[in-house]
Short mmCIF file of C-alpha atoms in Angstrom, two decimals:
data_model
loop_
_atom_site.label_atom_id
_atom_site.label_comp_id
_atom_site.label_asym_id
_atom_site.label_seq_id
_atom_site.Cartn_x
_atom_site.Cartn_y
_atom_site.Cartn_z
CA MET A 4 26.76 -12.80 -7.33
CA ARG A 5 27.42 -16.08 -9.10
CA SER A 6 27.42 -15.95 -12.89
CA ILE A 7 25.19 -18.40 -14.75
CA TRP A 8 26.71 -17.90 -18.22
CA ASN A 9 29.99 -16.58 -19.59
CA GLY A 10 30.37 -15.20 -23.08
CA ALA A 11 30.75 -11.94 -24.96
CA ILE A 12 28.67 -9.10 -26.40
CA SER A 13 29.14 -8.74 -30.14
CA PHE A 14 28.90 -5.00 -30.90
CA GLY A 15 29.82 -4.80 -34.58
CA LEU A 16 33.47 -5.77 -34.66
CA VAL A 17 33.83 -5.05 -30.97
CA SER A 18 33.73 -8.04 -28.61
CA ILE A 19 33.05 -7.40 -24.90
CA PRO A 20 33.67 -10.34 -22.54
CA ILE A 21 30.84 -10.48 -20.00
CA LYS A 22 29.34 -12.61 -17.26
CA LEU A 23 25.58 -13.14 -17.00
CA VAL A 24 24.11 -12.73 -13.51
CA ASN A 25 20.49 -13.10 -12.40
CA ALA A 26 18.99 -9.65 -11.70
CA THR A 27 15.93 -10.94 -9.85
CA GLU A 28 15.22 -13.43 -7.09
CA ASN A 29 12.13 -15.29 -6.00
CA HIS A 30 10.93 -14.69 -2.44
CA SER A 31 7.92 -16.98 -2.65
CA ILE A 32 7.52 -19.38 0.27
CA SER A 33 7.75 -22.97 -0.89
CA PHE A 34 5.94 -25.87 0.78
CA ARG A 35 6.67 -29.57 0.96
CA GLN A 36 4.17 -32.30 0.35
CA ILE A 37 3.58 -34.57 3.34
CA HIS A 38 1.59 -37.64 4.23
CA LEU A 39 -1.36 -36.36 6.28
CA ALA A 40 -1.51 -39.54 8.36
CA ASP A 41 1.99 -39.31 9.84
CA GLY A 42 3.54 -36.09 8.46
CA GLY A 43 6.17 -37.91 6.43
CA ARG A 44 7.74 -36.21 3.39
CA ILE A 45 6.45 -37.17 -0.03
CA ARG A 46 9.36 -37.43 -2.46
CA TYR A 47 9.49 -37.98 -6.19
CA ARG A 48 11.78 -40.68 -7.48
CA LYS A 49 12.88 -41.03 -11.08
CA VAL A 50 11.88 -44.50 -12.15
CA CYS A 51 12.33 -46.14 -15.55
CA GLU A 52 8.93 -47.23 -16.80
CA LEU A 53 10.40 -50.30 -18.52
CA ASP A 54 12.16 -52.02 -15.63
CA GLU A 55 10.49 -49.94 -12.86
CA GLU A 56 13.85 -49.30 -11.23
CA GLU A 57 14.98 -45.97 -9.78
CA VAL A 58 17.79 -44.32 -11.75
CA SER A 59 20.32 -41.66 -10.76
CA GLY A 60 20.91 -38.33 -12.46
CA GLY A 61 24.03 -39.57 -14.24
CA GLU A 62 21.99 -42.25 -16.00
CA ILE A 63 19.44 -39.80 -17.38
CA GLY A 64 19.75 -38.24 -20.84
CA LYS A 65 17.61 -36.25 -23.29
CA ALA A 66 15.38 -37.49 -26.09
CA TYR A 67 12.83 -36.05 -28.48
CA GLU A 68 9.44 -37.76 -28.53
CA ASP A 69 8.16 -38.24 -32.04
CA ALA A 70 4.47 -38.02 -32.98
CA ASP A 71 4.11 -41.79 -32.79
CA GLY A 72 5.73 -41.95 -29.36
CA THR A 73 9.18 -42.99 -30.55
CA MET A 74 12.03 -41.59 -28.40
CA ILE A 75 14.92 -40.10 -30.42
CA PRO A 76 18.00 -39.68 -28.15
CA ILE A 77 19.77 -36.30 -28.37
CA THR A 78 23.14 -35.89 -26.65
CA ASP A 79 24.93 -32.76 -25.48
CA GLU A 80 27.56 -33.43 -28.15
CA ASP A 81 24.89 -33.35 -30.83
CA LEU A 82 23.70 -29.94 -29.64
CA ALA A 83 27.25 -28.57 -29.34
CA GLN A 84 27.92 -29.35 -33.03
CA LEU A 85 24.98 -27.27 -34.24
CA PRO A 86 25.93 -24.08 -36.19
CA LEU A 87 24.63 -21.71 -33.51
CA PRO A 88 26.58 -18.41 -33.64
CA THR A 89 24.99 -17.16 -30.42
CA ALA A 90 26.07 -20.17 -28.35
CA LYS A 91 28.59 -18.03 -26.46
CA THR A 92 27.75 -14.61 -27.85
CA ILE A 93 25.09 -11.99 -27.23
CA GLU A 94 24.78 -10.68 -30.77
CA ILE A 95 23.32 -7.19 -31.06
CA VAL A 96 21.18 -6.97 -34.20
CA ALA A 97 19.56 -3.50 -33.88
CA PHE A 98 19.06 -0.39 -31.75
CA VAL A 99 15.46 0.78 -31.32
CA PRO A 100 13.45 3.16 -29.08
CA ALA A 101 12.37 1.52 -25.85
CA ASP A 102 8.66 1.98 -26.63
CA ARG A 103 9.06 -0.33 -29.64
CA ILE A 104 9.35 -3.28 -27.24
CA ASP A 105 5.98 -4.71 -26.25
CA PRO A 106 5.89 -5.32 -22.46
CA LEU A 107 4.13 -8.61 -23.21
CA GLN A 108 7.46 -9.89 -24.52
CA MET A 109 9.33 -9.19 -21.26
CA ASP A 110 10.77 -12.26 -19.58
CA ALA A 111 13.62 -12.85 -17.11
CA ALA A 112 16.10 -10.06 -16.29
CA TYR A 113 19.88 -10.31 -16.03
CA TYR A 114 22.84 -8.06 -15.26
CA LEU A 115 25.77 -8.08 -17.68
CA SER A 116 29.05 -7.71 -15.81
CA ALA A 117 32.35 -6.89 -17.50
CA ASN A 118 34.56 -10.00 -17.37
CA GLY A 119 38.08 -8.81 -16.68
CA VAL A 120 40.02 -5.57 -16.94
CA PRO A 121 40.25 -5.50 -20.78
CA ALA A 122 36.43 -5.59 -20.98
CA ALA A 123 35.98 -2.42 -18.90
CA LYS A 124 36.61 0.11 -21.70
CA PRO A 125 34.37 -1.40 -24.43
CA TYR A 126 31.73 -2.17 -21.78
CA THR A 127 31.68 1.49 -20.70
CA LEU A 128 31.58 2.60 -24.35
CA LEU A 129 28.46 0.54 -25.06
CA ARG A 130 26.80 1.70 -21.84
CA GLU A 131 27.42 5.38 -22.57
CA ALA A 132 26.26 4.99 -26.19
CA LEU A 133 23.01 3.37 -25.09
CA GLU A 134 22.38 6.04 -22.47
CA ARG A 135 23.10 8.97 -24.78
CA SER A 136 20.96 7.63 -27.63
CA ASN A 137 17.94 6.89 -25.38
CA ARG A 138 17.59 3.59 -27.21
CA VAL A 139 17.82 -0.08 -26.33
CA ALA A 140 19.69 -2.86 -28.10
CA VAL A 141 17.89 -5.90 -29.50
CA ALA A 142 20.07 -8.99 -29.32
CA LYS A 143 20.04 -12.75 -29.84
CA TYR A 144 21.70 -15.18 -27.44
CA ALA A 145 21.60 -18.88 -26.52
CA LEU A 146 20.88 -20.07 -22.99
CA ARG A 147 19.84 -23.44 -21.60
CA GLY A 148 19.74 -25.22 -24.89
CA ARG A 149 17.82 -22.71 -27.00
CA GLU A 150 18.30 -19.42 -28.81
CA ARG A 151 16.55 -16.47 -27.25
CA LEU A 152 15.76 -12.85 -27.92
CA GLY A 153 16.95 -10.12 -25.56
CA MET A 154 16.87 -6.38 -24.92
CA LEU A 155 19.86 -4.49 -23.49
CA ARG A 156 19.35 -1.26 -21.56
CA VAL A 157 21.20 0.80 -18.94
CA VAL A 158 20.30 0.51 -15.25
CA ASP A 159 22.38 2.90 -13.12
CA ASP A 160 25.96 2.05 -14.17
CA VAL A 161 25.21 -1.47 -15.38
CA ILE A 162 24.00 -2.93 -18.66
CA ALA A 163 20.94 -5.07 -18.00
CA MET A 164 19.44 -7.60 -20.38
CA HIS A 165 15.77 -8.60 -20.44
CA GLY A 166 14.93 -11.89 -22.03
CA LEU A 167 12.21 -11.43 -24.62
CA LEU A 168 9.69 -13.87 -25.97
CA TRP A 169 9.75 -14.35 -29.70
CA PRO A 170 6.91 -12.50 -31.47
CA ASP A 171 5.26 -15.79 -32.48
CA GLU A 172 5.14 -16.80 -28.78
CA ILE A 173 2.70 -13.97 -27.96
CA ARG A 174 -0.91 -15.05 -28.23
CA ALA A 175 -3.46 -12.84 -29.94
CA PRO A 176 -6.01 -11.40 -27.45
CA GLN A 177 -8.93 -13.21 -29.03
CA ASP A 178 -12.23 -13.33 -27.11
CA ALA A 179 -10.66 -11.41 -24.23
CA ALA A 180 -12.52 -8.14 -24.81
CA PRO A 181 -16.13 -7.73 -23.56
CA ASP A 182 -18.83 -8.70 -26.01
CA GLY A 183 -21.29 -6.15 -27.37
CA ASP A 184 -21.23 -2.41 -27.92
CA ILE A 185 -20.72 -0.80 -24.49
CA THR A 186 -21.07 2.97 -24.05
CA VAL A 187 -19.31 4.83 -21.25
CA ARG A 188 -20.81 8.15 -20.16
CA ASP A 189 -18.78 11.31 -19.62
CA ALA A 190 -19.80 11.43 -15.95
CA GLU A 191 -18.36 7.96 -15.44
CA LEU A 192 -15.12 8.95 -17.16
CA ASP A 193 -14.90 12.09 -15.01
CA LEU A 194 -15.25 10.02 -11.84
CA ALA A 195 -12.69 7.52 -13.12
CA ASP A 196 -10.28 10.41 -13.77
CA ALA A 197 -10.94 11.77 -10.28
CA LEU A 198 -10.19 8.34 -8.78
CA MET A 199 -6.95 8.11 -10.75
CA ASP A 200 -5.91 11.59 -9.62
CA THR A 201 -6.77 10.78 -5.99
CA LEU A 202 -4.78 7.55 -5.97
CA GLY A 203 -1.92 9.47 -7.57
CA GLU A 204 1.53 7.94 -7.83
CA VAL A 205 3.36 5.48 -5.61
CA ASP A 206 6.93 4.86 -4.59
CA MET A 207 7.61 1.45 -6.12
CA ASP A 208 10.18 0.69 -3.41
CA SER A 209 7.43 0.95 -0.78
CA LEU A 210 5.42 -1.93 -2.26
CA HIS A 211 5.82 -5.33 -0.65
CA ASP A 212 4.23 -8.77 -0.56
CA ASP A 213 1.58 -8.71 2.18
CA TYR A 214 0.57 -12.30 1.53
CA ARG A 215 4.11 -13.61 2.01
CA GLU A 216 4.40 -11.72 5.32
CA ALA A 217 1.08 -13.20 6.47
CA VAL A 218 2.30 -16.71 5.59
CA GLU A 219 5.55 -16.13 7.53
CA GLU A 220 3.57 -14.98 10.58
CA LEU A 221 1.32 -18.02 10.27
CA VAL A 222 4.31 -20.38 10.13
CA ALA A 223 5.96 -18.68 13.11
CA ALA A 224 2.76 -18.83 15.17
CA LYS A 225 2.17 -22.52 14.44
CA ALA A 226 5.82 -23.32 15.16
CA ALA A 227 5.40 -21.65 18.57
CA GLY A 228 2.28 -23.70 19.28
CA GLU A 229 -0.03 -20.70 19.23
CA ILE A 230 -3.66 -20.89 18.19
CA VAL A 231 -4.19 -19.05 14.92
CA LEU A 232 -7.58 -17.42 14.60
CA PRO A 233 -9.02 -17.06 11.09
CA ALA A 234 -8.98 -13.54 9.69
CA GLU A 235 -12.25 -11.81 9.01
CA PRO A 236 -13.01 -11.91 5.29
CA GLU A 237 -13.03 -8.57 3.53
CA ASP A 238 -16.19 -7.39 1.81
CA THR A 239 -15.29 -7.63 -1.85
CA GLY A 240 -18.83 -7.21 -3.09
CA ASP A 241 -18.72 -10.60 -4.85
CA GLY A 242 -17.69 -8.78 -8.02
CA LYS A 243 -21.19 -7.38 -8.51
CA VAL A 244 -21.37 -3.74 -9.60
CA ILE A 245 -24.92 -2.52 -9.10
CA ASP A 246 -24.38 1.21 -9.65
CA LEU A 247 -21.16 2.16 -11.41
CA ILE A 248 -21.49 5.85 -10.54
CA ALA A 249 -22.02 5.08 -6.85
CA ALA A 250 -19.13 2.63 -6.85
CA LEU A 251 -16.81 5.23 -8.40
CA GLU A 252 -17.93 7.93 -5.95
CA ASN A 253 -17.38 5.60 -2.99
CA SER A 254 -13.98 4.67 -4.39
CA VAL A 255 -12.96 8.33 -4.66
CA ARG A 256 -14.08 9.00 -1.06
CA ALA A 257 -12.26 5.93 0.24
CA ALA A 258 -9.08 6.87 -1.65
CA ARG A 259 -9.16 10.43 -0.29
CA LYS A 260 -9.73 9.14 3.24
CA SER A 261 -6.85 6.71 2.86
CA ARG A 262 -4.54 9.45 1.62
CA ASN A 263 -5.53 11.71 4.53
CA VAL A 264 -4.88 8.93 7.04
CA GLU A 265 -1.46 8.27 5.52
CA SER A 266 -0.52 11.95 5.65
CA ASP A 267 -1.76 12.29 9.25
CA GLY A 268 0.22 9.21 10.23
CA ASP A 269 3.58 10.80 9.37
CA GLY A 270 5.07 11.41 12.78
CA ASP A 271 7.96 13.48 11.46
CA SER A 272 5.78 16.28 10.10
CA GLY A 273 5.60 18.07 13.47
CA MET A 274 1.96 18.98 12.95
CA ALA A 275 -0.50 18.78 15.81
CA ASP A 276 -3.46 16.45 15.67
CA VAL A 277 -6.69 18.23 14.75
CA HIS A 278 -9.92 17.01 16.29
CA PRO A 279 -13.44 18.20 15.42
CA ILE A 280 -15.19 20.49 17.89
CA GLU A 281 -17.78 18.65 19.88
CA LYS A 282 -21.21 20.14 19.41
CA THR A 283 -23.59 20.33 22.35
CA SER A 284 -27.27 21.08 21.90
CA SER A 285 -28.96 23.81 23.92
CA LYS A 286 -30.85 21.17 25.86
CA ASP A 287 -27.66 19.32 26.78
CA SER A 288 -25.95 22.63 27.56
CA GLY A 289 -28.69 23.65 29.98
CA LYS A 290 -28.63 20.24 31.61
CA THR A 291 -24.89 20.43 32.11
CA ALA A 292 -25.15 23.94 33.50
CA ARG A 293 -27.85 22.92 35.98
CA THR A 294 -25.81 19.94 37.11
CA THR A 295 -22.79 22.14 37.71
CA GLU A 296 -24.96 24.66 39.52
CA ALA A 297 -26.28 22.06 41.91
CA GLU A 298 -22.80 20.82 42.69
CA GLN A 299 -21.45 24.27 43.62
CA THR A 300 -21.88 25.65 47.15
CA THR A 301 -20.99 28.97 48.83
CA GLY A 302 -19.45 27.38 51.86
CA THR A 303 -16.73 25.46 49.99
CA ALA A 304 -14.00 26.42 47.60
CA LYS A 305 -14.39 23.27 45.50
CA LYS A 306 -13.50 23.75 41.86
CA THR A 307 -15.79 22.42 39.17
CA THR A 308 -15.09 22.05 35.47
CA HIS A 309 -17.69 23.02 32.90
CA ARG A 310 -17.77 22.03 29.23
CA THR A 311 -18.95 24.85 27.00
CA PRO A 312 -20.83 24.23 23.74
CA THR A 313 -17.70 25.22 21.82
CA GLY A 314 -15.72 22.44 23.44
CA LYS A 315 -13.72 24.67 25.82
CA THR A 316 -13.21 23.47 29.37
CA VAL A 317 -13.63 26.12 32.10
CA THR A 318 -12.63 25.64 35.75
CA ARG A 319 -14.95 27.34 38.26
CA SER A 320 -14.75 27.97 41.94
CA GLY A 321 -17.71 27.11 44.10
CA SER A 322 -17.48 30.24 46.32
CA SER A 323 -19.59 33.32 45.67
CA THR A 324 -16.75 35.54 44.58
CA ALA A 325 -16.80 38.07 41.80
CA LYS A 326 -16.29 36.58 38.32
CA LYS A 327 -15.07 38.01 35.10
CA SER A 328 -17.02 37.90 31.87
CA ALA A 329 -16.36 39.11 28.35
CA PRO A 330 -16.43 41.80 27.07
CA LYS A 331 -16.95 43.60 30.43
CA SER A 332 -16.36 42.33 33.93
CA THR A 333 -19.29 42.80 36.31
CA GLY A 334 -19.31 42.34 40.05
CA ALA A 335 -21.78 40.18 41.88
CA LYS A 336 -22.41 41.67 45.26
CA LYS A 337 -23.51 39.24 47.88
CA SER A 338 -26.55 40.27 49.94
CA THR A 339 -28.77 38.55 52.54
CA SER A 340 -31.86 39.40 50.62
CA THR A 341 -31.03 40.03 46.94
CA THR A 342 -28.23 39.76 44.44
CA LYS A 343 -27.90 42.55 42.00
CA LYS A 344 -26.09 42.52 38.71
CA SER A 345 -26.03 44.70 35.66
CA ALA A 346 -26.42 42.63 32.44
CA GLY A 347 -25.26 44.00 29.04
CA SER A 348 -26.62 47.27 27.77
CA ALA A 349 -30.24 46.47 28.60
CA GLY A 350 -29.68 47.43 32.22
CA SER A 351 -32.21 44.91 33.47
CA ARG A 352 -32.11 43.82 37.05
CA THR A 353 -33.00 40.51 38.59
CA THR A 354 -33.68 39.70 42.23
CA ALA A 355 -33.19 36.25 43.66
CA LYS A 356 -35.30 35.09 46.60
CA LYS A 357 -33.64 34.42 49.87
CA THR A 358 -33.26 30.76 50.70
CA THR A 359 -32.61 29.02 54.00
CA THR A 360 -29.85 26.79 52.68
CA LYS A 361 -26.58 27.40 50.98
CA THR A 362 -26.86 29.19 47.62
CA THR A 363 -24.60 29.52 44.65
CA THR A 364 -23.92 32.29 42.26
CA LYS A 365 -23.94 31.13 38.63
CA LYS A 366 -23.05 33.11 35.62
CA ARG A 367 -24.93 32.41 32.42
CA THR A 368 -24.21 33.70 29.00
CA SER A 369 -27.18 34.80 26.95
CA SER A 370 -27.34 35.27 23.19
CA SER A 371 -26.75 39.04 23.58
CA GLY A 372 -23.53 38.50 25.52
CA GLY A 373 -24.96 39.61 28.90
CA THR A 374 -24.69 37.69 32.17
CA THR A 375 -27.14 37.22 35.06
CA ALA A 376 -26.27 35.87 38.49
CA LYS A 377 -28.92 33.91 40.36
CA LYS A 378 -29.22 32.17 43.68
CA THR A 379 -31.07 28.89 43.66
CA ALA A 380 -32.02 26.25 46.18
CA PRO A 381 -30.51 22.75 46.02
CA ALA A 382 -33.87 21.50 44.66
CA ARG A 383 -33.12 23.56 41.48
CA LYS A 384 -36.16 25.83 41.96
CA ARG A 385 -35.66 28.91 39.84
CA ALA A 386 -36.28 32.37 41.21
CA SER A 387 -38.70 34.55 39.36
CA ALA A 388 -37.32 37.71 37.96
#
């Protein structure tokens, strides 16, 4: 990584030569301004307002504009002669607990790299001292023409420095809080706590910029000449909260559902997918049974599948052979006149009328666990018991 500033850390009487390196980078997609009529680039030229001529960078200097509009030229030599002790030094002024630093003051982040072999030992000493004390160092340094405030802390094996805003650069939060005396009920707090617990924690490394990815896909699609369809807008509720309790409850349910979907989507868990059992009403069950009964014949060995109310699929043979049932297996003896079968412990008998066409033997399960075999005509006329 290219250094943007070379200097030294002043740690008491110890001087540590270091190089300043940017710790962050901007991944935002930048756009160019174009002329809509012909697509030509729009460029900004630096023009002197007195003679209206374009000037190059070498002809441009700095000046301070006075209250009356007067320009007071300031050269780099003028700034270099100022008594600024932190011009090339990061001067540590104090060591404080990390929670003493207001996050509102946080600015840009940098890595401090040891500059040369002689800097390795004092650099390591400062790093180990910071890590063992669980404190951060408050320092002053100069960068890009101004003195700044910084905070040094340990990140892995590197000393990092966060630029800090000066305390007088932080605005007071005036008029930012809601007006009036607002009371929050315990039930609302309980639901808010439940929502926080449901959302839980997150792996910061898993977070990414969805908008930037969408812009990249849009650019790629338009570059390929594809037609880009507008995305359906999400229902944000227009920011109107009608019932806070209902909104919190719905949020908790949605968060739990999202968490369950994420856990089910982990393909490496080795767990089987679980599907709810399909429920079938007694009316639908009887209809399915009658349909299966009509499709079965004694003269063929065609197999028919039957869906039970519990969701289990059973394969049946269409011939009038003996079938097994739980808990006992009973035999269905074929006869030219009647079919006899013992059902459960009741010992009841049923006789089916003789028909002139092909008949089927169907086994039904009653609520008591017994089974009764009947012969019916293709017109689904039931025999009287």
